[in-house]
mmCIF file of C-alpha atoms in Angstrom:
data_model
loop_
_atom_site.group_PDB
_atom_site.id
_atom_site.type_symbol
_atom_site.label_atom_id
_atom_site.label_comp_id
_atom_site.label_asym_id
_atom_site.label_seq_id
_atom_site.Cartn_x
_atom_site.Cartn_y
_atom_site.Cartn_z
ATOM 1 C CA MET T 1 0.000 0.000 0.000
ATOM 2 C CA SER T 2 1.313 3.385 -0.926
ATOM 3 C CA ARG T 3 2.114 6.027 1.761
ATOM 4 C CA ARG T 4 -0.654 8.305 0.460
ATOM 5 C CA ALA T 5 -3.260 5.556 0.826
ATOM 6 C CA VAL T 6 -2.135 4.827 4.401
ATOM 7 C CA THR T 7 -2.496 8.504 5.299
ATOM 8 C CA ARG T 8 -6.010 8.678 3.885
ATOM 9 C CA ARG T 9 -7.035 5.531 5.858
ATOM 10 C CA VAL T 10 -5.709 6.963 9.162
ATOM 11 C CA ALA T 11 -7.629 10.200 8.620
ATOM 12 C CA ALA T 12 -10.821 8.280 7.904
ATOM 13 C CA VAL T 13 -10.443 6.244 11.099
ATOM 14 C CA ALA T 14 -9.973 9.444 13.135
ATOM 15 C CA LEU T 15 -13.118 10.982 11.666
ATOM 16 C CA LEU T 16 -15.105 7.828 12.450
ATOM 17 C CA ALA T 17 -13.895 7.835 16.104
ATOM 18 C CA ALA T 18 -14.837 11.486 16.576
ATOM 19 C CA ALA T 19 -18.295 10.810 15.264
ATOM 20 C CA LEU T 20 -18.807 7.962 17.748
ATOM 21 C CA LEU T 21 -17.937 10.114 20.900
ATOM 22 C CA PRO T 22 -20.939 11.217 23.068
ATOM 23 C CA ALA T 23 -22.061 14.837 22.748
ATOM 24 C CA GLY T 24 -20.322 17.232 25.189
ATOM 25 C CA CYS T 25 -17.176 15.080 25.487
ATOM 26 C CA ALA T 26 -13.910 16.099 23.981
ATOM 27 C CA ALA T 27 -11.129 13.887 22.865
ATOM 28 C CA PRO T 28 -8.017 13.884 25.022
ATOM 29 C CA ARG T 29 -5.654 16.599 23.961
ATOM 30 C CA SER T 30 -2.068 15.877 23.115
ATOM 31 C CA GLY T 31 0.707 17.528 21.267
ATOM 32 C CA SER T 32 4.131 19.060 21.716
ATOM 33 C CA LEU T 33 3.143 20.590 25.137
ATOM 34 C CA GLY T 34 2.242 17.203 26.607
ATOM 35 C CA PRO T 35 -1.017 16.209 28.334
ATOM 36 C CA ALA T 36 -3.296 18.976 29.627
ATOM 37 C CA PRO T 37 -2.730 19.550 33.396
ATOM 38 C CA ALA T 38 -5.336 18.092 35.719
ATOM 39 C CA ALA T 39 -6.779 20.080 38.650
ATOM 40 C CA PRO T 40 -4.653 19.755 41.819
ATOM 41 C CA PRO T 41 -6.051 17.478 44.520
ATOM 42 C CA PRO T 42 -7.857 19.285 47.381
ATOM 43 C CA VAL T 43 -5.671 20.162 50.345
ATOM 44 C CA ALA T 44 -6.891 18.697 53.626
ATOM 45 C CA THR T 45 -7.523 21.408 56.238
ATOM 46 C CA THR T 46 -8.320 21.250 59.923
ATOM 47 C CA SER T 47 -10.353 23.926 61.720
ATOM 48 C CA ALA T 48 -8.852 25.161 64.982
ATOM 49 C CA PRO T 49 -11.000 26.855 67.644
ATOM 50 C CA ALA T 50 -10.802 30.687 67.624
ATOM 51 C CA PRO T 51 -8.561 32.026 70.396
ATOM 52 C CA SER T 52 -10.349 33.571 73.325
ATOM 53 C CA PRO T 53 -9.914 37.345 73.877
ATOM 54 C CA SER T 54 -7.761 36.712 76.895
ATOM 55 C CA SER T 55 -5.442 34.315 75.116
ATOM 56 C CA ALA T 56 -5.250 36.564 72.049
ATOM 57 C CA ALA T 57 -4.227 39.537 74.160
ATOM 58 C CA ALA T 58 -1.757 37.632 76.326
ATOM 59 C CA PRO T 59 1.879 38.599 75.677
ATOM 60 C CA PRO T 60 4.366 35.888 74.677
ATOM 61 C CA THR T 61 5.911 34.118 77.627
ATOM 62 C CA ALA T 62 9.612 33.962 78.278
ATOM 63 C CA GLY T 63 11.521 31.011 76.874
ATOM 64 C CA PRO T 64 14.831 30.031 75.260
ATOM 65 C CA GLY T 65 16.085 32.962 73.232
ATOM 66 C CA ARG T 66 13.130 35.183 74.243
ATOM 67 C CA SER T 67 13.235 38.000 76.781
ATOM 68 C CA PRO T 68 10.279 38.505 79.081
ATOM 69 C CA THR T 69 7.991 41.353 78.101
ATOM 70 C CA PRO T 70 7.824 44.476 80.322
ATOM 71 C CA ALA T 71 4.327 43.480 81.431
ATOM 72 C CA ALA T 72 5.709 40.203 82.723
ATOM 73 C CA THR T 73 8.487 41.821 84.717
ATOM 74 C CA ALA T 74 6.873 44.799 86.487
ATOM 75 C CA ALA T 75 3.592 46.652 86.613
ATOM 76 C CA ALA T 76 3.444 50.189 85.236
ATOM 77 C CA PRO T 77 3.741 52.846 87.952
ATOM 78 C CA THR T 78 0.520 54.637 88.858
ATOM 79 C CA ARG T 79 0.215 58.368 89.477
ATOM 80 C CA ALA T 80 -0.954 59.604 92.820
ATOM 81 C CA GLN T 81 -4.647 60.468 92.709
ATOM 82 C CA THR T 82 -5.820 63.884 93.836
ATOM 83 C CA VAL T 83 -9.117 65.629 94.429
ATOM 84 C CA THR T 84 -9.898 69.333 94.098
ATOM 85 C CA VAL T 85 -12.397 70.838 96.519
ATOM 86 C CA GLU T 86 -14.016 74.251 96.466
ATOM 87 C CA LEU T 87 -13.782 76.170 99.726
ATOM 88 C CA TRP T 88 -15.957 79.172 100.550
ATOM 89 C CA TYR T 89 -14.252 81.719 102.789
ATOM 90 C CA VAL T 90 -15.225 85.236 103.845
ATOM 91 C CA ARG T 91 -13.954 88.540 102.455
ATOM 92 C CA ASP T 92 -15.309 91.904 103.564
ATOM 93 C CA GLY T 93 -18.361 90.276 105.129
ATOM 94 C CA ARG T 94 -19.263 88.357 101.949
ATOM 95 C CA LEU T 95 -18.634 84.832 100.694
ATOM 96 C CA ALA T 96 -15.699 84.203 98.344
ATOM 97 C CA PRO T 97 -14.550 80.868 96.871
ATOM 98 C CA THR T 98 -11.190 79.311 96.175
ATOM 99 C CA ARG T 99 -10.040 75.803 95.270
ATOM 100 C CA ARG T 100 -7.507 73.456 96.800
ATOM 101 C CA THR T 101 -6.069 70.137 95.582
ATOM 102 C CA ARG T 102 -5.315 67.372 98.050
ATOM 103 C CA PRO T 103 -4.692 63.588 97.956
ATOM 104 C CA THR T 104 -7.815 61.606 97.184
ATOM 105 C CA THR T 105 -9.918 60.413 100.106
ATOM 106 C CA VAL T 106 -13.246 58.633 100.343
ATOM 107 C CA ALA T 107 -14.416 61.221 102.895
ATOM 108 C CA THR T 108 -14.337 64.310 100.682
ATOM 109 C CA SER T 109 -16.923 66.129 102.801
ATOM 110 C CA ARG T 110 -14.762 65.682 105.898
ATOM 111 C CA LEU T 111 -11.723 66.856 103.945
ATOM 112 C CA ALA T 112 -13.594 69.970 102.795
ATOM 113 C CA LEU T 113 -14.702 70.922 106.320
ATOM 114 C CA THR T 114 -11.205 70.301 107.693
ATOM 115 C CA GLU T 115 -9.631 72.536 105.054
ATOM 116 C CA LEU T 116 -12.324 75.159 105.598
ATOM 117 C CA ALA T 117 -11.679 75.307 109.353
ATOM 118 C CA ALA T 118 -7.892 75.338 108.823
ATOM 119 C CA GLY T 119 -8.217 78.694 107.107
ATOM 120 C CA PRO T 120 -6.747 80.217 103.953
ATOM 121 C CA THR T 121 -3.194 79.773 102.738
ATOM 122 C CA PRO T 122 -0.848 82.782 102.942
ATOM 123 C CA ALA T 123 -1.539 83.583 99.276
ATOM 124 C CA GLU T 124 -5.287 83.390 99.856
ATOM 125 C CA ALA T 125 -5.068 85.444 103.064
ATOM 126 C CA ALA T 126 -3.177 88.135 101.129
ATOM 127 C CA THR T 127 -6.334 88.692 99.054
ATOM 128 C CA GLY T 128 -8.420 89.255 102.195
ATOM 129 C CA LEU T 129 -9.856 85.762 102.648
ATOM 130 C CA THR T 130 -10.547 84.509 106.173
ATOM 131 C CA THR T 131 -12.625 81.787 107.832
ATOM 132 C CA LEU T 132 -15.145 81.990 110.653
ATOM 133 C CA LEU T 133 -15.550 78.235 111.057
ATOM 134 C CA PRO T 134 -13.957 76.613 114.125
ATOM 135 C CA ALA T 135 -12.448 73.146 113.934
ATOM 136 C CA GLY T 136 -14.371 70.064 115.031
ATOM 137 C CA GLY T 137 -17.460 70.033 112.841
ATOM 138 C CA GLU T 138 -18.062 66.853 110.847
ATOM 139 C CA VAL T 139 -20.653 65.428 108.500
ATOM 140 C CA THR T 140 -22.353 62.712 110.523
ATOM 141 C CA ARG T 141 -24.887 61.624 107.930
ATOM 142 C CA ILE T 142 -25.915 62.141 104.313
ATOM 143 C CA ALA T 143 -29.390 60.933 103.382
ATOM 144 C CA ASP T 144 -31.901 62.042 100.754
ATOM 145 C CA GLY T 145 -29.598 64.881 99.666
ATOM 146 C CA VAL T 146 -29.290 66.316 103.196
ATOM 147 C CA ALA T 147 -25.947 66.427 105.025
ATOM 148 C CA THR T 148 -26.094 66.670 108.810
ATOM 149 C CA VAL T 149 -23.213 68.560 110.451
ATOM 150 C CA ALA T 150 -22.405 68.210 114.143
ATOM 151 C CA PRO T 151 -21.514 69.836 116.348
ATOM 152 C CA ALA T 152 -22.899 72.962 114.762
ATOM 153 C CA PRO T 153 -21.155 76.157 115.967
ATOM 154 C CA THR T 154 -23.537 78.451 117.787
ATOM 155 C CA ASP T 155 -21.278 81.108 119.322
ATOM 156 C CA GLY T 156 -20.902 84.670 118.054
ATOM 157 C CA ASP T 157 -23.447 87.260 117.057
ATOM 158 C CA ALA T 158 -26.166 86.625 114.490
ATOM 159 C CA PRO T 159 -24.287 87.984 111.403
ATOM 160 C CA THR T 160 -21.201 85.925 112.299
ATOM 161 C CA ARG T 161 -23.210 82.755 112.810
ATOM 162 C CA ARG T 162 -24.993 83.257 109.510
ATOM 163 C CA LEU T 163 -21.748 83.767 107.594
ATOM 164 C CA ARG T 164 -20.311 80.672 109.249
ATOM 165 C CA GLU T 165 -23.352 78.635 108.276
ATOM 166 C CA ALA T 166 -23.119 79.952 104.720
ATOM 167 C CA GLN T 167 -19.489 78.807 104.509
ATOM 168 C CA VAL T 168 -20.522 75.284 105.452
ATOM 169 C CA VAL T 169 -23.565 75.194 103.175
ATOM 170 C CA TYR T 170 -21.813 76.507 100.077
ATOM 171 C CA THR T 171 -18.800 74.238 100.617
ATOM 172 C CA LEU T 172 -20.776 71.025 101.165
ATOM 173 C CA THR T 173 -23.329 71.573 98.400
ATOM 174 C CA GLN T 174 -20.594 71.426 95.771
ATOM 175 C CA PHE T 175 -20.894 67.632 96.043
ATOM 176 C CA PRO T 176 -23.654 66.039 93.927
ATOM 177 C CA THR T 177 -24.970 63.988 96.864
ATOM 178 C CA VAL T 178 -25.626 67.102 98.969
ATOM 179 C CA LYS T 179 -28.421 69.535 98.117
ATOM 180 C CA ARG T 180 -29.067 70.947 101.607
ATOM 181 C CA VAL T 181 -27.393 70.963 105.018
ATOM 182 C CA ARG T 182 -28.854 70.457 108.475
ATOM 183 C CA LEU T 183 -27.125 72.544 111.152
ATOM 184 C CA ALA T 184 -27.938 72.019 114.860
ATOM 185 C CA ALA T 185 -31.620 71.225 115.327
ATOM 186 C CA GLY T 186 -32.910 73.522 112.616
ATOM 187 C CA PRO T 187 -34.451 72.587 109.279
ATOM 188 C CA PRO T 188 -32.229 71.793 106.279
ATOM 189 C CA VAL T 189 -30.963 74.872 104.398
ATOM 190 C CA GLY T 190 -29.476 75.384 100.952
ATOM 191 C CA ARG T 191 -27.569 77.961 98.976
ATOM 192 C CA ALA T 192 -30.661 80.029 98.249
ATOM 193 C CA ASP T 193 -31.002 80.737 101.971
ATOM 194 C CA TYR T 194 -27.687 82.624 101.945
ATOM 195 C CA ALA T 195 -27.654 84.069 98.420
ATOM 196 C CA ASP T 196 -27.696 87.600 99.838
ATOM 197 C CA LEU T 197 -24.224 86.989 101.310
ATOM 198 C CA LEU T 198 -22.642 86.761 97.843
ATOM 199 C CA PRO T 199 -20.910 89.861 96.426
ATOM 200 C CA PRO T 200 -22.138 91.272 93.083
ATOM 201 C CA VAL T 201 -19.257 89.560 91.248
ATOM 202 C CA VAL T 202 -17.924 86.113 92.199
ATOM 203 C CA VAL T 203 -14.936 84.528 90.408
ATOM 204 C CA THR T 204 -14.851 80.739 90.651
ATOM 205 C CA GLY T 205 -11.955 80.194 88.264
ATOM 206 C CA PRO T 206 -9.069 80.334 87.932
ATOM 207 C CA PRO T 207 -8.307 79.893 91.635
ATOM 208 C CA ILE T 208 -5.878 82.064 93.580
ATOM 209 C CA GLY T 209 -2.274 81.216 92.728
ATOM 210 C CA ALA T 210 -3.064 79.221 89.579
ATOM 211 C CA ARG T 211 -0.526 78.991 86.751
ATOM 212 C CA VAL T 212 -2.430 79.968 83.619
ATOM 213 C CA GLY T 213 -1.810 80.178 79.895
ATOM 214 C CA SER T 214 -3.323 82.195 77.089
ATOM 215 C CA PRO T 215 -6.214 82.214 76.558
ATOM 216 C CA VAL T 216 -7.232 81.962 80.194
ATOM 217 C CA THR T 217 -10.826 80.993 80.935
ATOM 218 C CA VAL T 218 -12.490 83.072 83.639
ATOM 219 C CA THR T 219 -15.712 81.770 85.224
ATOM 220 C CA GLY T 220 -18.053 82.969 87.930
ATOM 221 C CA THR T 221 -21.439 84.436 88.750
ATOM 222 C CA ALA T 222 -22.670 88.014 88.798
ATOM 223 C CA ASP T 223 -25.642 90.201 89.606
ATOM 224 C CA VAL T 224 -24.712 93.465 87.861
ATOM 225 C CA PHE T 225 -26.259 96.092 85.616
ATOM 226 C CA GLU T 226 -27.429 94.564 82.321
ATOM 227 C CA ALA T 227 -25.492 91.386 83.293
ATOM 228 C CA THR T 228 -22.278 92.842 81.806
ATOM 229 C CA VAL T 229 -18.997 91.692 83.388
ATOM 230 C CA THR T 230 -15.629 93.102 82.296
ATOM 231 C CA VAL T 231 -12.442 91.051 82.670
ATOM 232 C CA ARG T 232 -8.875 92.245 82.298
ATOM 233 C CA VAL T 233 -5.413 90.709 82.742
ATOM 234 C CA LEU T 234 -2.571 92.651 84.387
ATOM 235 C CA ASP T 235 1.123 91.774 84.160
ATOM 236 C CA ALA T 236 3.700 91.925 86.969
ATOM 237 C CA ALA T 237 4.079 95.697 86.528
ATOM 238 C CA GLY T 238 0.322 96.255 86.745
ATOM 239 C CA ARG T 239 -0.034 97.005 83.037
ATOM 240 C CA THR T 240 -3.185 95.827 81.266
ATOM 241 C CA VAL T 241 -2.263 93.141 78.720
ATOM 242 C CA ALA T 242 -5.817 92.105 77.796
ATOM 243 C CA THR T 243 -9.382 93.303 78.313
ATOM 244 C CA THR T 244 -12.725 91.846 77.301
ATOM 245 C CA PHE T 245 -16.299 91.661 78.524
ATOM 246 C CA THR T 246 -19.056 89.100 78.630
ATOM 247 C CA THR T 247 -22.708 88.806 79.614
ATOM 248 C CA ALA T 248 -23.922 86.645 82.475
ATOM 249 C CA THR T 249 -26.981 84.477 82.015
ATOM 250 C CA CYS T 250 -28.945 86.876 84.207
ATOM 251 C CA GLY T 251 -28.402 90.330 85.684
ATOM 252 C CA THR T 252 -29.849 93.531 87.149
ATOM 253 C CA GLY T 253 -31.624 91.969 90.079
ATOM 254 C CA CYS T 254 -30.847 88.294 89.436
ATOM 255 C CA ARG T 255 -27.642 86.247 89.508
ATOM 256 C CA GLY T 256 -26.324 84.549 86.399
ATOM 257 C CA ASP T 257 -23.282 82.528 85.362
ATOM 258 C CA PHE T 258 -20.523 83.873 83.137
ATOM 259 C CA ARG T 259 -17.625 82.291 81.304
ATOM 260 C CA VAL T 260 -15.148 84.012 78.996
ATOM 261 C CA ALA T 261 -11.760 83.210 77.444
ATOM 262 C CA VAL T 262 -9.230 86.036 77.556
ATOM 263 C CA ALA T 263 -6.193 85.982 75.247
ATOM 264 C CA TYR T 264 -3.136 87.873 76.489
ATOM 265 C CA ARG T 265 0.538 88.124 75.535
ATOM 266 C CA VAL T 266 3.580 88.356 77.811
ATOM 267 C CA GLN T 267 7.244 87.771 76.970
ATOM 268 C CA ARG T 268 8.141 85.746 80.070
ATOM 269 C CA GLU T 269 6.533 83.872 82.934
ATOM 270 C CA GLN T 270 5.605 86.308 85.680
ATOM 271 C CA PRO T 271 3.126 87.095 88.443
ATOM 272 C CA GLY T 272 -0.093 88.622 87.190
ATOM 273 C CA THR T 273 -3.629 89.462 88.184
ATOM 274 C CA ILE T 274 -7.023 88.697 86.701
ATOM 275 C CA GLU T 275 -9.736 91.212 87.525
ATOM 276 C CA ALA T 276 -13.476 90.858 87.030
ATOM 277 C CA TYR T 277 -15.749 93.821 87.696
ATOM 278 C CA GLU T 278 -18.728 95.915 86.692
ATOM 279 C CA VAL T 279 -18.257 99.184 84.796
ATOM 280 C CA SER T 280 -20.440 101.918 86.264
ATOM 281 C CA ALA T 281 -23.066 103.135 83.821
ATOM 282 C CA ALA T 282 -22.947 106.536 85.536
ATOM 283 C CA ASP T 283 -19.252 107.450 85.360
ATOM 284 C CA GLY T 284 -17.403 104.468 83.825
ATOM 285 C CA THR T 285 -15.516 103.568 87.020
ATOM 286 C CA ARG T 286 -14.790 99.969 87.984
ATOM 287 C CA ARG T 287 -17.147 98.631 90.659
ATOM 288 C CA HIS T 288 -17.226 95.389 92.658
ATOM 289 C CA VAL T 289 -13.687 94.477 91.562
ATOM 290 C CA VAL T 290 -12.519 90.916 92.283
ATOM 291 C CA ALA T 291 -8.742 90.482 91.885
ATOM 292 C CA VAL T 292 -7.240 87.005 91.529
ATOM 293 C CA PRO T 293 -3.423 86.730 91.667
ATOM 294 C CA VAL T 294 -2.067 84.148 89.220
ATOM 295 C CA THR T 295 1.116 83.237 87.350
ATOM 296 C CA LEU T 296 1.050 84.223 83.669
ATOM 297 C CA THR T 297 2.924 82.053 81.195
ATOM 298 C CA PRO T 298 3.976 83.198 77.698
ATOM 299 C CA VAL T 299 2.469 81.802 74.520
ATOM 300 C CA ARG T 300 4.683 79.098 73.010
ATOM 301 C CA SER T 301 5.314 79.723 69.322
#
């Protein structure tokens, strides 16, 4: 048989085989690239339980070639905790507040009365603050928003006793658990019972001797004409380095809150004074001036 005849017979056989294959099937491929690659066998996997939050957050333990982590060697140092209490003293026959920071105690009301009876610091006394409260009084009970103080001081004339009571009431009612105070055998009293002992302008912040930066936020209460309070900052030489004014939430016959930020500029850290007052509508003079000595710090550029 000739070579051409053999070639034609092989081609005919191939055509017959292709015709006999089921529909959708393809003949195996082959050629110079070799057999077509088969899909890789599935990889066996095992599911591990998810780590608990505590185990996930745990630091690696020490072992060969591994140093212990800082958490494993020593606990981080903790800062001493402090508490700031507001103390109401007396100046010129009226109430005046300041603040003092002391180590934290669970008996903050006892701490406040102890500090109140101890009297002002030298810096506070230099501004005219004094106390009328003798030592020995303690809070014996707090229930239903009423703090009972015993023994209640009863000596002195009526104005002195009333100022002393006002010191205790205003100091203790700064705490959220105390709304009124029971002194001696009388009924409970609150701040409204002694509101007439407040001066026209009260500055609650910053406290005496504070180290402040610019802008300094000045807060307080006032009962002044048209509720307008003026604030100025004086440097160590007594020069005015900033002045502004604000409006209290109420005024001219009612007491309102005020809060204002005052920007100033000084070249170096130095003693200074923050003044809050009312400007007289009649002649423009400063009235009811409250001066708070502070330390002024320069603006960092």
